């Protein structure tokens, strides 16, 4: 079927096609650069504190072992109590050692009697030698017998002292003041004493003062050495630098102490060096084995501080975004320090004149343009507890 289009309609269609062919495409406008807030790092003289995790250990730790063997007669302490130096702890059956003392006393008396006889023989022979009634050989023999008897007396006296000492050791007493553990041997048991292989009876740890042991990194140790050489901070080997500790259930570093030891070598496996601080513990709160967080005085220096929110992570590295005068975004690798006044200390990688992105970090892309808006970095005031 053939459809006839009127002439006037053809003219309108042709005019519309001609209008479309003469029109030009409109170019899309580029989006404006995203806004970000920038600021220069806060410069401030700070007292730096480095933080380490460690644990408390007793200044003195003694294993109680008997010096003589025998049967345990009595136990004279309550398990876990505080004991003072010299308090009686265990009593070993003293009867065999009392008999040994009596035997040694008898041996001493016998030796003294022999010495007395030998001395009288020498005294009698002295005038007889001058009259040649007794030969010089005979006189020398009597003097040798006297010296031998004197030696026997000395040996008997030493044996008596040893026997008396063994009798004294049957009363096992606390060698230090501290908190005692539970007994490892009940009354009636036979124990072994002596310098080796002796039976462990219990243990005692001192309470006041108490040590805190921690490990510091090689980088921190090198920094402390350089600060000491520059005169900015004394070495903890030469001065008792102040430290503070907080326990696992505490939010503030309220326990004050001082450094008293730094090891002489680094651990080659971990790359750390052992340090130790000492704390007063008159109330007995700090218990050996407690873990804590220690802050060590790291010296006073001029530092650059920025908020933690301005720091991004690139795998294991920490970076900040900088903005140039023309609005181009760049990046800088930084080394982080501790938190001071709510801001992060930047040890290296950043200059005081750098403008860093502190807000709108997600809109900043390296080598792209942004619209910087000036901001200010200020210390963060602590929130008052309600």
Tab-separated table of C-alpha atoms in Angstrom:
chain	number	residue	atom	x	y	z
A	1	UNK	CA	0.000	0.000	0.000
A	2	UNK	CA	1.397	3.365	-0.994
A	3	UNK	CA	1.126	6.293	1.499
A	4	UNK	CA	1.054	9.816	0.079
A	5	UNK	CA	2.720	12.562	2.184
A	6	UNK	CA	1.532	16.121	1.547
A	7	UNK	CA	4.028	18.608	0.132
A	8	UNK	CA	3.741	20.884	3.106
A	9	UNK	CA	4.798	18.063	5.415
A	10	UNK	CA	7.905	17.348	3.349
A	11	UNK	CA	8.933	20.977	3.610
A	12	UNK	CA	8.626	20.899	7.444
A	13	UNK	CA	10.627	17.678	7.775
A	14	UNK	CA	13.399	18.999	5.572
A	15	UNK	CA	13.604	22.218	7.606
A	16	UNK	CA	13.913	20.259	10.857
A	17	UNK	CA	16.708	18.066	9.472
A	18	UNK	CA	18.565	21.120	8.270
A	19	UNK	CA	18.335	22.724	11.726
A	20	UNK	CA	19.759	19.607	13.388
A	21	UNK	CA	22.674	19.366	10.970
A	22	UNK	CA	23.701	23.005	11.585
A	23	UNK	CA	23.817	22.721	15.504
A	24	UNK	CA	27.232	22.214	17.364
A	25	UNK	CA	27.823	19.948	20.480
A	26	UNK	CA	28.168	21.779	23.863
A	27	UNK	CA	31.499	21.021	25.719
A	28	UNK	CA	31.101	19.707	29.383
A	29	UNK	CA	32.714	22.030	32.019
A	30	UNK	CA	35.545	20.550	34.329
A	31	UNK	CA	34.535	20.000	38.003
A	32	UNK	CA	36.077	22.434	40.509
A	33	UNK	CA	38.918	21.167	42.769
A	34	UNK	CA	37.637	19.674	46.054
A	35	UNK	CA	38.055	21.784	49.207
A	36	UNK	CA	40.381	20.625	52.007
A	37	UNK	CA	41.532	22.261	55.243
A	38	UNK	CA	45.288	22.790	55.568
A	39	UNK	CA	47.519	24.054	58.372
A	40	UNK	CA	51.165	24.241	59.313
A	41	UNK	CA	52.459	21.919	62.098
A	42	UNK	CA	52.329	23.266	65.628
A	43	UNK	CA	55.831	24.110	66.898
A	44	UNK	CA	56.262	23.682	70.620
A	45	UNK	CA	58.927	22.916	73.208
A	46	UNK	CA	57.806	19.689	74.856
A	47	UNK	CA	58.914	17.318	77.572
A	48	UNK	CA	58.971	14.024	75.763
A	49	UNK	CA	57.995	10.758	77.440
A	50	UNK	CA	58.600	7.405	75.762
A	51	UNK	CA	56.291	4.522	76.628
A	52	UNK	CA	57.215	0.870	77.127
A	53	UNK	CA	55.411	-2.246	78.291
A	54	UNK	CA	57.042	-4.318	81.026
A	55	UNK	CA	56.402	-6.163	84.267
A	56	UNK	CA	57.223	-5.892	87.925
A	57	UNK	CA	59.777	-8.255	89.445
A	58	UNK	CA	60.971	-8.643	93.013
A	59	UNK	CA	64.263	-7.058	93.980
A	60	UNK	CA	65.111	-10.219	95.952
A	61	UNK	CA	63.837	-13.726	95.245
A	62	UNK	CA	65.055	-16.505	97.538
A	63	UNK	CA	64.443	-20.243	97.336
A	64	UNK	CA	64.336	-21.672	100.857
A	65	UNK	CA	66.339	-24.899	101.087
A	66	UNK	CA	67.702	-26.612	104.189
A	67	UNK	CA	71.451	-26.855	104.785
A	68	UNK	CA	71.130	-30.147	106.671
A	69	UNK	CA	69.104	-33.287	106.031
A	70	UNK	CA	66.457	-34.690	108.326
A	71	UNK	CA	62.755	-35.002	109.051
A	72	UNK	CA	60.556	-31.880	109.150
A	73	UNK	CA	59.164	-31.439	112.662
A	74	UNK	CA	57.101	-28.241	112.374
A	75	UNK	CA	56.136	-25.491	109.918
A	76	UNK	CA	55.957	-22.090	111.632
A	77	UNK	CA	54.293	-19.771	109.104
A	78	UNK	CA	51.001	-19.175	107.334
A	79	UNK	CA	51.199	-19.603	103.596
A	80	UNK	CA	51.268	-16.303	101.706
A	81	UNK	CA	51.939	-14.138	104.747
A	82	UNK	CA	54.518	-11.388	105.138
A	83	UNK	CA	57.591	-12.554	107.066
A	84	UNK	CA	60.520	-10.633	108.489
A	85	UNK	CA	64.166	-11.505	108.223
A	86	UNK	CA	65.036	-14.052	110.923
A	87	UNK	CA	61.491	-15.375	111.439
A	88	UNK	CA	61.410	-19.179	112.034
A	89	UNK	CA	59.960	-21.102	109.104
A	90	UNK	CA	60.768	-24.828	109.476
A	91	UNK	CA	62.225	-26.986	112.244
A	92	UNK	CA	64.168	-30.113	111.310
A	93	UNK	CA	64.435	-32.856	113.953
A	94	UNK	CA	67.423	-31.563	115.980
A	95	UNK	CA	68.133	-34.664	118.110
A	96	UNK	CA	70.780	-36.290	115.852
A	97	UNK	CA	72.615	-32.982	115.550
A	98	UNK	CA	72.455	-32.366	119.313
A	99	UNK	CA	74.138	-35.747	119.852
A	100	UNK	CA	76.761	-34.805	117.280
A	101	UNK	CA	77.530	-31.656	119.282
A	102	UNK	CA	77.971	-33.681	122.449
A	103	UNK	CA	80.273	-36.124	120.636
A	104	UNK	CA	82.368	-33.253	119.306
A	105	UNK	CA	82.646	-31.759	122.804
A	106	UNK	CA	83.919	-35.117	124.140
A	107	UNK	CA	86.480	-35.349	121.324
A	108	UNK	CA	87.681	-31.870	122.182
A	109	UNK	CA	88.144	-32.739	125.828
A	110	UNK	CA	90.127	-35.834	124.907
A	111	UNK	CA	92.365	-33.842	122.589
A	112	UNK	CA	92.980	-31.231	125.284
A	113	UNK	CA	93.991	-33.984	127.734
A	114	UNK	CA	96.531	-35.361	125.265
A	115	UNK	CA	97.893	-31.884	124.709
A	116	UNK	CA	98.290	-31.366	128.437
A	117	UNK	CA	100.289	-34.588	128.807
A	118	UNK	CA	102.485	-33.747	125.827
A	119	UNK	CA	103.199	-30.270	127.215
A	120	UNK	CA	104.211	-31.722	130.606
A	121	UNK	CA	106.569	-34.175	128.892
A	122	UNK	CA	108.293	-31.291	127.119
A	123	UNK	CA	108.590	-29.283	130.322
A	124	UNK	CA	110.145	-32.275	132.181
A	125	UNK	CA	112.586	-33.029	129.359
A	126	UNK	CA	113.900	-29.481	128.990
A	127	UNK	CA	116.291	-29.512	132.033
A	128	UNK	CA	117.275	-33.148	131.316
A	129	UNK	CA	118.560	-32.213	127.861
A	130	UNK	CA	120.987	-29.721	129.374
A	131	UNK	CA	122.357	-32.415	131.715
A	132	UNK	CA	122.409	-34.868	128.761
A	133	UNK	CA	120.159	-37.274	130.636
A	134	UNK	CA	117.747	-37.103	127.704
A	135	UNK	CA	119.060	-36.985	124.177
A	136	UNK	CA	118.168	-34.141	121.854
A	137	UNK	CA	116.401	-36.628	119.599
A	138	UNK	CA	114.131	-37.677	122.448
A	139	UNK	CA	113.409	-34.033	123.288
A	140	UNK	CA	112.561	-33.258	119.636
A	141	UNK	CA	110.177	-36.206	119.592
A	142	UNK	CA	108.349	-34.920	122.678
A	143	UNK	CA	108.039	-31.423	121.176
A	144	UNK	CA	106.644	-32.905	117.944
A	145	UNK	CA	104.131	-34.883	119.996
A	146	UNK	CA	103.070	-31.649	121.715
A	147	UNK	CA	102.544	-29.887	118.378
A	148	UNK	CA	100.569	-32.865	117.103
A	149	UNK	CA	98.364	-32.747	120.200
A	150	UNK	CA	97.838	-29.008	119.691
A	151	UNK	CA	96.753	-29.716	116.133
A	152	UNK	CA	94.304	-32.344	117.363
A	153	UNK	CA	92.807	-29.760	119.719
A	154	UNK	CA	92.338	-27.289	116.854
A	155	UNK	CA	90.702	-29.979	114.714
A	156	UNK	CA	88.381	-30.954	117.553
A	157	UNK	CA	87.404	-27.306	118.093
A	158	UNK	CA	86.593	-26.938	114.402
A	159	UNK	CA	84.536	-30.149	114.468
A	160	UNK	CA	82.630	-28.818	117.468
A	161	UNK	CA	81.884	-25.542	115.678
A	162	UNK	CA	80.658	-27.472	112.625
A	163	UNK	CA	78.421	-29.648	114.783
A	164	UNK	CA	77.003	-26.576	116.536
A	165	UNK	CA	76.419	-24.924	113.153
A	166	UNK	CA	74.564	-28.001	111.853
A	167	UNK	CA	72.408	-27.934	114.982
A	168	UNK	CA	71.672	-24.243	114.377
A	169	UNK	CA	70.715	-25.011	110.751
A	170	UNK	CA	67.963	-27.355	111.898
A	171	UNK	CA	66.034	-24.154	112.612
A	172	UNK	CA	65.321	-22.776	109.108
A	173	UNK	CA	64.726	-19.002	109.255
A	174	UNK	CA	63.722	-16.344	106.719
A	175	UNK	CA	66.843	-14.856	105.081
A	176	UNK	CA	64.990	-11.721	103.851
A	177	UNK	CA	61.862	-9.721	104.596
A	178	UNK	CA	59.044	-10.306	102.125
A	179	UNK	CA	56.025	-12.376	101.200
A	180	UNK	CA	56.336	-16.137	101.523
A	181	UNK	CA	54.815	-18.687	99.179
A	182	UNK	CA	53.130	-21.981	100.125
A	183	UNK	CA	55.087	-24.805	101.743
A	184	UNK	CA	56.348	-27.472	99.359
A	185	UNK	CA	56.983	-30.070	102.101
A	186	UNK	CA	54.653	-31.134	104.915
A	187	UNK	CA	55.781	-32.044	108.461
A	188	UNK	CA	57.010	-35.624	108.798
A	189	UNK	CA	58.749	-35.744	105.418
A	190	UNK	CA	62.433	-36.479	105.039
A	191	UNK	CA	64.277	-33.714	103.205
A	192	UNK	CA	67.736	-33.502	101.713
A	193	UNK	CA	69.994	-30.619	102.682
A	194	UNK	CA	73.395	-29.431	101.636
A	195	UNK	CA	74.974	-27.248	98.934
A	196	UNK	CA	73.599	-29.340	96.037
A	197	UNK	CA	70.419	-31.302	95.471
A	198	UNK	CA	68.709	-29.794	98.519
A	199	UNK	CA	64.922	-30.052	98.768
A	200	UNK	CA	62.979	-26.875	97.924
A	201	UNK	CA	60.872	-25.923	100.955
A	202	UNK	CA	59.284	-22.624	99.808
A	203	UNK	CA	60.171	-19.249	98.275
A	204	UNK	CA	60.203	-15.643	99.503
A	205	UNK	CA	60.075	-12.464	97.409
A	206	UNK	CA	60.774	-8.969	98.681
A	207	UNK	CA	57.976	-6.397	98.332
A	208	UNK	CA	59.407	-2.948	99.056
A	209	UNK	CA	61.084	-1.645	96.939
A	210	UNK	CA	60.179	-3.394	93.675
A	211	UNK	CA	61.709	-3.419	90.186
A	212	UNK	CA	60.031	-2.818	86.817
A	213	UNK	CA	61.792	-4.472	83.854
A	214	UNK	CA	61.182	-3.513	80.216
A	215	UNK	CA	62.841	-3.697	76.782
A	216	UNK	CA	63.623	-0.627	74.675
A	217	UNK	CA	64.293	-0.553	70.948
A	218	UNK	CA	67.721	-0.043	69.434
A	219	UNK	CA	66.520	3.212	67.812
A	220	UNK	CA	65.427	4.622	71.173
A	221	UNK	CA	68.684	3.558	72.798
A	222	UNK	CA	70.710	5.312	70.070
A	223	UNK	CA	68.601	8.453	70.499
A	224	UNK	CA	69.242	8.451	74.262
A	225	UNK	CA	72.983	8.094	73.676
A	226	UNK	CA	73.020	11.043	71.274
A	227	UNK	CA	70.913	13.170	73.635
A	228	UNK	CA	73.363	12.367	76.430
A	229	UNK	CA	76.366	13.334	74.312
A	230	UNK	CA	74.637	16.574	73.328
A	231	UNK	CA	73.889	17.374	76.969
A	232	UNK	CA	70.117	17.409	76.419
A	233	UNK	CA	69.332	14.416	78.618
A	234	UNK	CA	71.569	12.475	81.032
A	235	UNK	CA	72.053	8.785	80.434
A	236	UNK	CA	70.078	6.451	82.689
A	237	UNK	CA	73.386	4.748	83.441
A	238	UNK	CA	74.662	7.952	85.052
A	239	UNK	CA	71.460	9.530	86.406
A	240	UNK	CA	68.239	8.211	87.914
A	241	UNK	CA	65.910	9.562	85.241
A	242	UNK	CA	62.273	9.795	86.399
A	243	UNK	CA	59.669	7.274	85.228
A	244	UNK	CA	55.960	6.727	85.842
A	245	UNK	CA	53.865	3.583	85.473
A	246	UNK	CA	50.185	2.803	85.117
A	247	UNK	CA	48.679	-0.617	85.780
A	248	UNK	CA	46.276	-2.552	83.566
A	249	UNK	CA	43.169	-1.074	85.239
A	250	UNK	CA	44.475	2.504	85.437
A	251	UNK	CA	44.251	5.383	82.961
A	252	UNK	CA	46.812	7.691	84.564
A	253	UNK	CA	50.524	7.223	85.180
A	254	UNK	CA	50.361	7.652	88.948
A	255	UNK	CA	53.195	5.436	90.235
A	256	UNK	CA	56.492	7.362	90.281
A	257	UNK	CA	59.910	5.734	90.197
A	258	UNK	CA	63.406	6.165	88.832
A	259	UNK	CA	65.752	4.340	86.485
A	260	UNK	CA	68.528	2.343	88.155
A	261	UNK	CA	69.917	-0.020	85.496
A	262	UNK	CA	70.525	-0.330	81.738
A	263	UNK	CA	71.965	-3.567	80.380
A	264	UNK	CA	75.417	-3.678	78.781
A	265	UNK	CA	74.448	-5.449	75.513
A	266	UNK	CA	71.549	-5.498	73.064
A	267	UNK	CA	69.627	-8.693	72.465
A	268	UNK	CA	70.721	-9.698	68.957
A	269	UNK	CA	67.546	-11.706	68.361
A	270	UNK	CA	65.069	-8.938	69.204
A	271	UNK	CA	67.166	-5.804	68.673
A	272	UNK	CA	66.224	-4.493	72.122
A	273	UNK	CA	68.048	-3.588	75.308
A	274	UNK	CA	66.842	-4.287	78.834
A	275	UNK	CA	66.173	-1.454	81.239
A	276	UNK	CA	65.057	-1.433	84.863
A	277	UNK	CA	63.377	1.062	87.171
A	278	UNK	CA	62.782	0.920	90.915
A	279	UNK	CA	59.592	1.927	92.754
A	280	UNK	CA	58.674	2.370	96.398
A	281	UNK	CA	55.951	-0.105	97.373
A	282	UNK	CA	55.144	0.540	101.004
A	283	UNK	CA	51.456	-0.340	100.584
A	284	UNK	CA	52.284	-3.588	98.769
A	285	UNK	CA	50.012	-2.813	95.801
A	286	UNK	CA	52.677	-3.492	93.186
A	287	UNK	CA	53.023	-7.260	93.002
A	288	UNK	CA	55.783	-9.208	91.222
A	289	UNK	CA	54.446	-10.372	87.866
A	290	UNK	CA	52.120	-7.385	87.285
A	291	UNK	CA	52.298	-5.951	83.769
A	292	UNK	CA	52.258	-2.184	83.320
A	293	UNK	CA	52.908	0.668	80.928
A	294	UNK	CA	55.975	2.778	81.714
A	295	UNK	CA	56.743	6.351	80.644
A	296	UNK	CA	60.426	7.308	80.554
A	297	UNK	CA	61.697	10.885	80.436
A	298	UNK	CA	62.995	11.421	76.900
A	299	UNK	CA	64.302	14.977	77.221
A	300	UNK	CA	63.031	18.412	76.233
A	301	UNK	CA	63.139	19.521	72.585
A	302	UNK	CA	61.435	21.610	69.938
A	303	UNK	CA	58.915	19.398	68.191
A	304	UNK	CA	56.352	19.535	65.381
A	305	UNK	CA	52.895	18.318	66.376
A	306	UNK	CA	49.954	17.367	64.164
A	307	UNK	CA	46.646	15.594	64.810
A	308	UNK	CA	46.523	11.825	64.352
A	309	UNK	CA	43.644	12.307	61.890
A	310	UNK	CA	46.092	13.963	59.467
A	311	UNK	CA	48.224	10.810	59.246
A	312	UNK	CA	47.551	8.143	56.614
A	313	UNK	CA	49.037	4.661	56.279
A	314	UNK	CA	50.769	3.279	53.212
A	315	UNK	CA	51.265	-0.363	54.176
A	316	UNK	CA	53.751	-0.148	57.075
A	317	UNK	CA	54.709	3.468	56.361
A	318	UNK	CA	53.091	6.618	57.729
A	319	UNK	CA	52.468	9.570	55.397
A	320	UNK	CA	50.905	13.028	55.465
A	321	UNK	CA	49.453	14.965	52.531
A	322	UNK	CA	50.959	18.367	51.791
A	323	UNK	CA	49.540	21.114	49.567
A	324	UNK	CA	51.778	23.337	47.443
A	325	UNK	CA	51.127	27.009	46.696
A	326	UNK	CA	49.418	26.089	43.421
A	327	UNK	CA	47.091	23.626	45.207
A	328	UNK	CA	48.882	20.436	44.110
A	329	UNK	CA	48.782	17.581	46.618
A	330	UNK	CA	52.024	15.828	47.602
A	331	UNK	CA	53.013	13.206	50.187
A	332	UNK	CA	55.757	12.974	52.787
A	333	UNK	CA	56.936	9.969	54.792
A	334	UNK	CA	57.100	10.745	58.495
A	335	UNK	CA	58.434	9.090	61.641
A	336	UNK	CA	55.983	9.241	64.513
A	337	UNK	CA	56.671	9.999	68.147
A	338	UNK	CA	54.477	9.934	71.256
A	339	UNK	CA	51.234	11.813	71.928
A	340	UNK	CA	51.679	15.219	73.609
A	341	UNK	CA	48.720	17.473	74.429
A	342	UNK	CA	46.508	15.276	72.281
A	343	UNK	CA	48.727	15.736	69.208
A	344	UNK	CA	51.240	13.391	67.595
A	345	UNK	CA	54.929	14.300	67.694
A	346	UNK	CA	56.619	14.052	64.296
A	347	UNK	CA	60.245	13.036	64.740
A	348	UNK	CA	61.326	13.432	61.093
A	349	UNK	CA	60.047	13.874	57.550
A	350	UNK	CA	58.152	17.139	58.000
A	351	UNK	CA	59.186	20.819	57.915
A	352	UNK	CA	57.664	23.632	59.912
A	353	UNK	CA	56.716	25.451	56.682
A	354	UNK	CA	54.788	22.533	55.183
A	355	UNK	CA	51.037	22.955	54.777
A	356	UNK	CA	49.423	19.624	55.574
A	357	UNK	CA	45.873	18.422	55.052
A	358	UNK	CA	44.123	18.196	58.425
A	359	UNK	CA	40.533	17.835	57.189
A	360	UNK	CA	39.142	16.328	53.990
A	361	UNK	CA	41.874	13.713	53.793
A	362	UNK	CA	39.644	11.438	51.712
A	363	UNK	CA	39.382	14.128	49.000
A	364	UNK	CA	43.138	14.602	48.644
A	365	UNK	CA	44.855	12.670	45.857
A	366	UNK	CA	48.605	12.868	45.103
A	367	UNK	CA	49.489	15.107	42.129
A	368	UNK	CA	45.924	16.452	41.885
A	369	UNK	CA	44.616	19.943	42.576
A	370	UNK	CA	42.631	20.873	45.689
A	371	UNK	CA	41.154	24.084	47.040
A	372	UNK	CA	43.029	24.734	50.316
A	373	UNK	CA	41.239	26.436	53.165
A	374	UNK	CA	43.425	27.673	56.019
A	375	UNK	CA	43.017	26.035	59.434
A	376	UNK	CA	44.889	25.959	62.740
A	377	UNK	CA	46.385	23.096	64.771
A	378	UNK	CA	45.888	23.653	68.496
A	379	UNK	CA	46.598	21.509	71.572
A	380	UNK	CA	43.708	19.322	72.660
A	381	UNK	CA	42.482	20.127	76.140
A	382	UNK	CA	41.858	17.044	78.304
A	383	UNK	CA	38.215	16.254	78.961
A	384	UNK	CA	37.359	16.785	82.624
A	385	UNK	CA	36.030	13.681	84.354
A	386	UNK	CA	32.416	13.886	85.472
